[in-house]
Amino acid sequence: MVAFSSTLASLALAYLASGVLAVPSTEQVKRQASCSKIDVHKEWRDFTTTEKADYIKAVKCLMTTPPLEQREAVTNRYEEFQATHILLTERVHSVGHFLPWHRHLGTLYYNAMRNECGYRGPFAFWDWSRDADSSLPLKNSPIFDPVTGFGGDGVPGTYKLPPDPKGESFAGNSNYKGCVGDGPFAGVLVHRGPGKMITTHCIVRGIDESWRRGVVSTNVNNIITTSTSYERFRLAIDDFMRGHIHGSGHGIVGGEMLNIYSAGAGPLFYLHHANLDRIWWKWQQANPSQRMYEISGPSTQQGRDTITLDFVIDFPALGPNITVREVMDAATAPSCFRYDY
Ligand SMILES: *[C@@H]1O[C@H](CO)[C@@H](O)[C@H](O)[C@H]1NC(C)=O
Ligand SMILES: [Cu+2]
């Protein structure tokens, strides 16, 4: 509520001054709902030990909470999120709304942790640049700690990719080294994946140093400072090719995390995507009057059109449809968050 009308006025002024296209009218901005409170998302290693334990407990709670809707091989709330991501994979990657869609997926997941599992702590991101910039092997990251993290690397010999006669696993050259062998998610079974397949399997990892250079801070900062339009920024982020940061974050964990369909089999998916979202947020913050509501890119992977702020994004089984406009400014509802750096 606080300072909402003055924010509105300054936004309107900023838009008039910047003269950029695709600017929402005052009426459109006004429809952005204000927040009663702004949550501060934190990096995993800046959590207290208690916060870490509570976060992991809430994820494990989602894994034992019944799904909202009945779908094949969706046995709990956690899997419901993964199944929606699998269902929409082609529609939400390499398109204009890649970043807005994944921002709201994170919000819905955080809301489920809080509303259904009693979680009271912050949402977590994983700033992989802190690991990639260090001289230590990636497997030494606190994120992979067996006690205060998400467990470590896949154990060789504990997982074998299933036969894939229909070409639905999309496992490609991903490093399906083995099942997570320690930590809170050792022994957890998921029922969707690899790819579009329906199989019961462990959370598979294969930590891979070869993706490391894509997530070093010089690469990330370079994208933030040199991307002068949303279009350039989006293309620099949303590319599974080696060297690009979205794919590289998936690649350093390896295994199913590198499967564009079923990556949500393991909980690090949400910490990785929160960090990508933070990088978008930082890019927006660097020039909010121009960038907060700047959107572009095709509505489909083959499309030659470009989306607008009115483009509708959907979250089957997870929540109502919303427009891209509603998630552009993280400090408005339904997002209501900022990052602590
Ligand atoms: C939500 O969006 C999807 C995809 O655009 C559409 O198929 C569906 O009908 C929408 N649902 C509602 C309730 O508007
Ligand atoms: Cu995705």
Short mmCIF file of C-alpha atoms in Angstrom, two decimals, residues 5-306:
data_model
loop_
_atom_site.label_atom_id
_atom_site.label_comp_id
_atom_site.label_asym_id
_atom_site.label_seq_id
_atom_site.Cartn_x
_atom_site.Cartn_y
_atom_site.Cartn_z
CA SER A 5 0.27 6.24 -5.85
CA SER A 6 3.62 8.02 -5.84
CA THR A 7 5.24 4.93 -7.36
CA LEU A 8 2.55 5.03 -9.99
CA ALA A 9 3.21 8.69 -10.70
CA SER A 10 6.96 8.19 -10.97
CA LEU A 11 6.47 5.18 -13.24
CA ALA A 12 4.19 7.18 -15.49
CA LEU A 13 6.69 10.05 -15.61
CA ALA A 14 9.56 7.70 -16.31
CA TYR A 15 7.66 6.16 -19.19
CA LEU A 16 6.84 9.54 -20.66
CA ALA A 17 10.47 10.55 -20.38
CA SER A 18 11.94 7.37 -21.80
CA GLY A 19 9.60 7.29 -24.79
CA VAL A 20 10.11 3.54 -25.26
CA LEU A 21 7.65 1.41 -27.16
CA ALA A 22 5.44 -1.21 -25.52
CA VAL A 23 5.01 0.98 -22.48
CA PRO A 24 1.94 0.22 -20.39
CA SER A 25 -0.56 3.04 -20.04
CA THR A 26 -1.16 4.53 -16.60
CA GLU A 27 -4.34 2.51 -16.47
CA GLN A 28 -2.44 -0.70 -17.15
CA VAL A 29 0.14 0.03 -14.49
CA LYS A 30 -2.61 0.92 -12.04
CA ARG A 31 -4.02 -2.56 -12.35
CA GLN A 32 -0.79 -3.95 -10.87
CA ALA A 33 -1.69 -5.09 -7.39
CA SER A 34 0.37 -3.80 -4.51
CA CYS A 35 1.94 -6.09 -1.92
CA SER A 36 1.29 -6.10 1.81
CA LYS A 37 4.88 -7.28 2.27
CA ILE A 38 7.99 -7.79 0.13
CA ASP A 39 9.81 -11.08 0.72
CA VAL A 40 13.59 -11.11 0.43
CA HIS A 41 14.95 -14.09 -1.48
CA LYS A 42 18.38 -15.21 -0.26
CA GLU A 43 21.33 -17.18 -1.53
CA TRP A 44 21.52 -20.70 -0.08
CA ARG A 45 24.81 -20.14 1.74
CA ASP A 46 23.40 -17.00 3.37
CA PHE A 47 20.65 -19.06 5.02
CA THR A 48 21.10 -19.96 8.68
CA THR A 49 21.43 -23.66 9.44
CA THR A 50 17.87 -23.63 10.80
CA GLU A 51 16.53 -21.92 7.67
CA LYS A 52 18.27 -24.53 5.52
CA ALA A 53 16.73 -27.37 7.51
CA ASP A 54 13.28 -25.74 7.35
CA TYR A 55 13.52 -25.18 3.58
CA ILE A 56 14.47 -28.82 2.95
CA LYS A 57 11.73 -29.98 5.30
CA ALA A 58 9.17 -27.97 3.29
CA VAL A 59 10.37 -29.49 -0.02
CA LYS A 60 10.14 -32.96 1.49
CA CYS A 61 6.65 -32.04 2.71
CA LEU A 62 5.60 -31.16 -0.88
CA MET A 63 6.87 -34.62 -1.82
CA THR A 64 4.36 -36.20 0.57
CA THR A 65 1.41 -33.84 -0.04
CA PRO A 66 -1.27 -35.15 -2.44
CA PRO A 67 -1.47 -33.42 -5.84
CA LEU A 68 -4.33 -30.98 -6.51
CA GLU A 69 -5.26 -32.71 -9.76
CA GLN A 70 -5.14 -36.32 -10.86
CA ARG A 71 -2.62 -36.86 -13.63
CA GLU A 72 -0.75 -39.98 -14.69
CA ALA A 73 2.37 -40.60 -12.60
CA VAL A 74 1.88 -37.52 -10.46
CA THR A 75 1.89 -38.81 -6.90
CA ASN A 76 2.43 -35.60 -4.93
CA ARG A 77 2.55 -31.80 -5.06
CA TYR A 78 6.26 -31.74 -5.81
CA GLU A 79 5.75 -33.95 -8.87
CA GLU A 80 2.79 -31.82 -9.93
CA PHE A 81 5.17 -28.90 -10.55
CA GLN A 82 7.57 -31.09 -12.52
CA ALA A 83 4.71 -32.53 -14.59
CA THR A 84 3.45 -29.06 -15.56
CA HIS A 85 6.96 -28.07 -16.64
CA ILE A 86 7.22 -31.26 -18.75
CA LEU A 87 3.81 -30.60 -20.31
CA LEU A 88 4.68 -27.02 -21.30
CA THR A 89 8.37 -27.44 -22.16
CA GLU A 90 8.10 -26.51 -25.83
CA ARG A 91 5.78 -23.61 -25.04
CA VAL A 92 7.90 -21.90 -22.35
CA HIS A 93 11.49 -22.17 -23.62
CA SER A 94 13.12 -20.15 -26.41
CA VAL A 95 10.08 -17.85 -26.42
CA GLY A 96 9.46 -14.29 -25.22
CA HIS A 97 7.85 -15.37 -21.95
CA PHE A 98 10.60 -17.80 -20.86
CA LEU A 99 11.66 -15.56 -17.97
CA PRO A 100 8.17 -14.41 -16.85
CA TRP A 101 6.84 -17.99 -16.92
CA HIS A 102 9.68 -19.37 -14.81
CA ARG A 103 9.45 -16.41 -12.40
CA HIS A 104 5.84 -17.24 -11.67
CA LEU A 105 6.51 -21.00 -11.45
CA GLY A 106 8.93 -20.15 -8.62
CA THR A 107 6.33 -18.00 -6.90
CA LEU A 108 3.73 -20.78 -7.06
CA TYR A 109 6.28 -23.27 -5.68
CA TYR A 110 7.23 -20.92 -2.82
CA ASN A 111 3.54 -20.33 -2.09
CA ALA A 112 2.96 -24.09 -1.92
CA MET A 113 5.90 -24.45 0.52
CA ARG A 114 4.38 -21.75 2.71
CA ASN A 115 0.65 -22.35 2.43
CA GLU A 116 0.67 -26.13 2.34
CA CYS A 117 3.80 -27.00 4.30
CA GLY A 118 4.01 -24.23 6.88
CA TYR A 119 7.35 -22.87 5.65
CA ARG A 120 8.15 -19.43 7.09
CA GLY A 121 11.68 -18.81 5.79
CA PRO A 122 13.03 -17.13 2.66
CA PHE A 123 12.97 -18.50 -0.88
CA ALA A 124 16.39 -19.66 -2.01
CA PHE A 125 18.53 -18.99 -5.03
CA TRP A 126 21.83 -20.61 -5.91
CA ASP A 127 24.41 -18.10 -7.07
CA TRP A 128 26.53 -20.64 -8.93
CA SER A 129 28.97 -17.89 -9.89
CA ARG A 130 30.25 -18.00 -6.31
CA ASP A 131 31.26 -21.62 -6.92
CA ALA A 132 32.44 -21.17 -10.50
CA ASP A 133 34.68 -18.22 -9.51
CA SER A 134 36.38 -20.19 -6.74
CA SER A 135 39.34 -22.49 -7.23
CA LEU A 136 37.54 -25.46 -5.68
CA PRO A 137 35.82 -28.26 -7.60
CA LEU A 138 32.09 -27.60 -8.10
CA LYS A 139 31.24 -30.67 -6.04
CA ASN A 140 32.63 -28.80 -3.00
CA SER A 141 29.82 -26.24 -3.21
CA PRO A 142 27.79 -25.89 0.01
CA ILE A 143 24.72 -26.55 -2.15
CA PHE A 144 25.88 -30.18 -2.47
CA ASP A 145 26.52 -30.62 1.26
CA PRO A 146 25.01 -33.90 2.51
CA VAL A 147 23.86 -32.32 5.80
CA THR A 148 23.18 -28.61 5.13
CA GLY A 149 22.60 -28.87 1.37
CA PHE A 150 20.86 -30.99 -1.25
CA GLY A 151 23.31 -33.90 -1.27
CA GLY A 152 26.14 -34.50 -3.69
CA ASP A 153 26.98 -36.08 -7.00
CA GLY A 154 25.37 -39.11 -8.63
CA VAL A 155 26.90 -42.41 -7.59
CA PRO A 156 28.27 -44.28 -10.64
CA GLY A 157 26.55 -47.55 -11.40
CA THR A 158 23.31 -46.78 -9.54
CA TYR A 159 21.21 -45.64 -12.54
CA LYS A 160 20.77 -46.85 -16.09
CA LEU A 161 18.76 -44.89 -18.66
CA PRO A 162 15.68 -46.87 -19.75
CA PRO A 163 15.23 -48.16 -23.31
CA ASP A 164 13.68 -45.32 -25.31
CA PRO A 165 12.08 -46.74 -28.48
CA LYS A 166 9.91 -43.66 -29.05
CA GLY A 167 12.72 -41.14 -28.50
CA GLU A 168 10.97 -39.52 -25.54
CA SER A 169 13.76 -39.42 -22.97
CA PHE A 170 15.69 -36.49 -24.45
CA ALA A 171 18.61 -37.70 -22.38
CA GLY A 172 21.04 -36.98 -25.22
CA ASN A 173 24.56 -36.48 -24.03
CA SER A 174 23.44 -35.54 -20.52
CA ASN A 175 25.66 -36.98 -17.86
CA TYR A 176 23.33 -39.48 -16.15
CA LYS A 177 26.10 -40.57 -13.78
CA GLY A 178 23.92 -42.06 -11.05
CA CYS A 179 21.48 -41.57 -8.18
CA VAL A 180 22.11 -38.92 -5.55
CA GLY A 181 23.81 -41.00 -2.90
CA ASP A 182 23.65 -38.84 0.20
CA GLY A 183 21.73 -35.98 1.78
CA PRO A 184 18.00 -35.44 2.24
CA PHE A 185 17.00 -36.53 -1.27
CA ALA A 186 18.92 -39.83 -1.43
CA GLY A 187 16.37 -42.58 -1.98
CA VAL A 188 13.61 -40.21 -3.20
CA LEU A 189 11.74 -41.68 -6.16
CA VAL A 190 10.10 -39.57 -8.89
CA HIS A 191 7.65 -40.90 -11.47
CA ARG A 192 8.04 -38.62 -14.50
CA GLY A 193 11.09 -38.51 -16.73
CA PRO A 194 13.60 -38.81 -18.16
CA GLY A 195 12.07 -36.38 -20.63
CA LYS A 196 8.46 -37.23 -21.45
CA MET A 197 8.82 -40.84 -20.34
CA ILE A 198 6.97 -42.23 -17.36
CA THR A 199 9.38 -44.24 -15.24
CA THR A 200 10.01 -44.58 -11.52
CA HIS A 201 13.56 -43.51 -10.75
CA CYS A 202 15.90 -41.73 -8.38
CA ILE A 203 17.12 -38.13 -8.65
CA VAL A 204 20.00 -38.48 -11.11
CA ARG A 205 23.03 -36.19 -11.10
CA GLY A 206 26.39 -36.03 -12.81
CA ILE A 207 28.28 -32.92 -11.70
CA ASP A 208 30.14 -31.66 -14.74
CA GLU A 209 33.02 -29.20 -14.57
CA SER A 210 32.93 -28.66 -18.34
CA TRP A 211 29.95 -26.29 -18.00
CA ARG A 212 31.66 -24.18 -15.36
CA ARG A 213 32.86 -21.30 -17.53
CA GLY A 214 29.27 -20.47 -18.56
CA VAL A 215 28.33 -19.38 -15.04
CA VAL A 216 31.43 -17.46 -13.91
CA SER A 217 30.60 -13.94 -12.74
CA THR A 218 32.45 -12.26 -15.61
CA ASN A 219 30.08 -13.99 -18.05
CA VAL A 220 26.99 -13.13 -16.00
CA ASN A 221 28.00 -9.49 -15.47
CA ASN A 222 28.87 -9.15 -19.11
CA ILE A 223 25.35 -10.20 -20.11
CA ILE A 224 23.81 -7.77 -17.62
CA THR A 225 25.90 -4.80 -18.72
CA THR A 226 25.98 -5.34 -22.48
CA SER A 227 22.35 -6.40 -23.16
CA THR A 228 20.76 -3.12 -24.22
CA SER A 229 17.34 -4.61 -24.95
CA TYR A 230 15.14 -7.34 -23.49
CA GLU A 231 15.55 -9.18 -26.77
CA ARG A 232 19.32 -9.32 -26.46
CA PHE A 233 19.13 -10.18 -22.78
CA ARG A 234 16.61 -12.98 -23.34
CA LEU A 235 18.68 -14.50 -26.12
CA ALA A 236 21.86 -14.33 -24.05
CA ILE A 237 20.17 -16.21 -21.18
CA ASP A 238 17.74 -18.67 -22.76
CA ASP A 239 19.98 -20.95 -24.69
CA PHE A 240 20.87 -24.49 -23.80
CA MET A 241 24.10 -24.27 -25.74
CA ARG A 242 27.40 -24.57 -23.93
CA GLY A 243 28.57 -21.22 -22.61
CA HIS A 244 25.11 -19.78 -22.04
CA ILE A 245 24.07 -19.34 -18.46
CA HIS A 246 20.66 -21.04 -18.41
CA GLY A 247 22.00 -24.26 -19.90
CA SER A 248 25.26 -24.05 -17.96
CA GLY A 249 23.47 -23.93 -14.59
CA HIS A 250 21.61 -27.07 -15.61
CA GLY A 251 24.82 -28.61 -16.97
CA ILE A 252 26.98 -28.20 -13.87
CA VAL A 253 24.53 -30.37 -11.87
CA GLY A 254 24.13 -32.75 -14.79
CA GLY A 255 22.00 -35.86 -14.94
CA GLU A 256 18.28 -35.16 -15.09
CA MET A 257 18.92 -31.48 -14.23
CA LEU A 258 20.19 -31.16 -17.81
CA ASN A 259 16.99 -32.62 -19.28
CA ILE A 260 14.98 -29.66 -20.59
CA TYR A 261 11.71 -31.53 -19.94
CA SER A 262 12.15 -33.29 -16.62
CA ALA A 263 14.84 -31.14 -14.92
CA GLY A 264 12.39 -30.44 -12.10
CA ALA A 265 12.88 -34.01 -10.85
CA GLY A 266 15.30 -32.56 -8.31
CA PRO A 267 14.85 -29.51 -6.06
CA LEU A 268 17.98 -27.67 -7.30
CA PHE A 269 15.91 -26.78 -10.38
CA TYR A 270 14.12 -24.08 -8.36
CA LEU A 271 17.30 -22.61 -6.88
CA HIS A 272 18.91 -22.45 -10.31
CA HIS A 273 15.87 -20.80 -11.86
CA ALA A 274 15.61 -18.34 -8.97
CA ASN A 275 19.17 -17.27 -9.75
CA LEU A 276 18.39 -16.80 -13.43
CA ASP A 277 15.40 -14.76 -12.34
CA ARG A 278 17.67 -12.71 -10.08
CA ILE A 279 19.90 -11.95 -13.04
CA TRP A 280 16.83 -10.73 -14.97
CA TRP A 281 15.81 -8.71 -11.89
CA LYS A 282 19.28 -7.15 -11.70
CA TRP A 283 19.11 -6.28 -15.40
CA GLN A 284 15.69 -4.65 -14.82
CA GLN A 285 16.93 -2.81 -11.73
CA ALA A 286 19.84 -1.33 -13.69
CA ASN A 287 17.38 0.78 -15.70
CA PRO A 288 13.88 0.28 -14.31
CA SER A 289 12.11 3.05 -16.22
CA GLN A 290 12.96 1.36 -19.50
CA ARG A 291 13.34 -2.28 -18.54
CA MET A 292 10.74 -3.09 -15.87
CA TYR A 293 8.00 -3.58 -18.47
CA GLU A 294 10.13 -4.33 -21.51
CA ILE A 295 9.11 -7.58 -23.20
CA SER A 296 9.66 -9.14 -26.62
CA GLY A 297 10.24 -12.45 -28.32
CA PRO A 298 8.00 -14.91 -30.13
CA SER A 299 4.89 -16.51 -28.63
CA THR A 300 5.96 -19.94 -29.93
CA GLN A 301 9.31 -21.49 -30.79
CA GLN A 302 8.52 -21.31 -34.50
CA GLY A 303 6.76 -17.96 -34.27
CA ARG A 304 7.85 -14.80 -36.01
CA ASP A 305 5.51 -12.66 -33.93
CA THR A 306 6.38 -10.92 -30.68
#
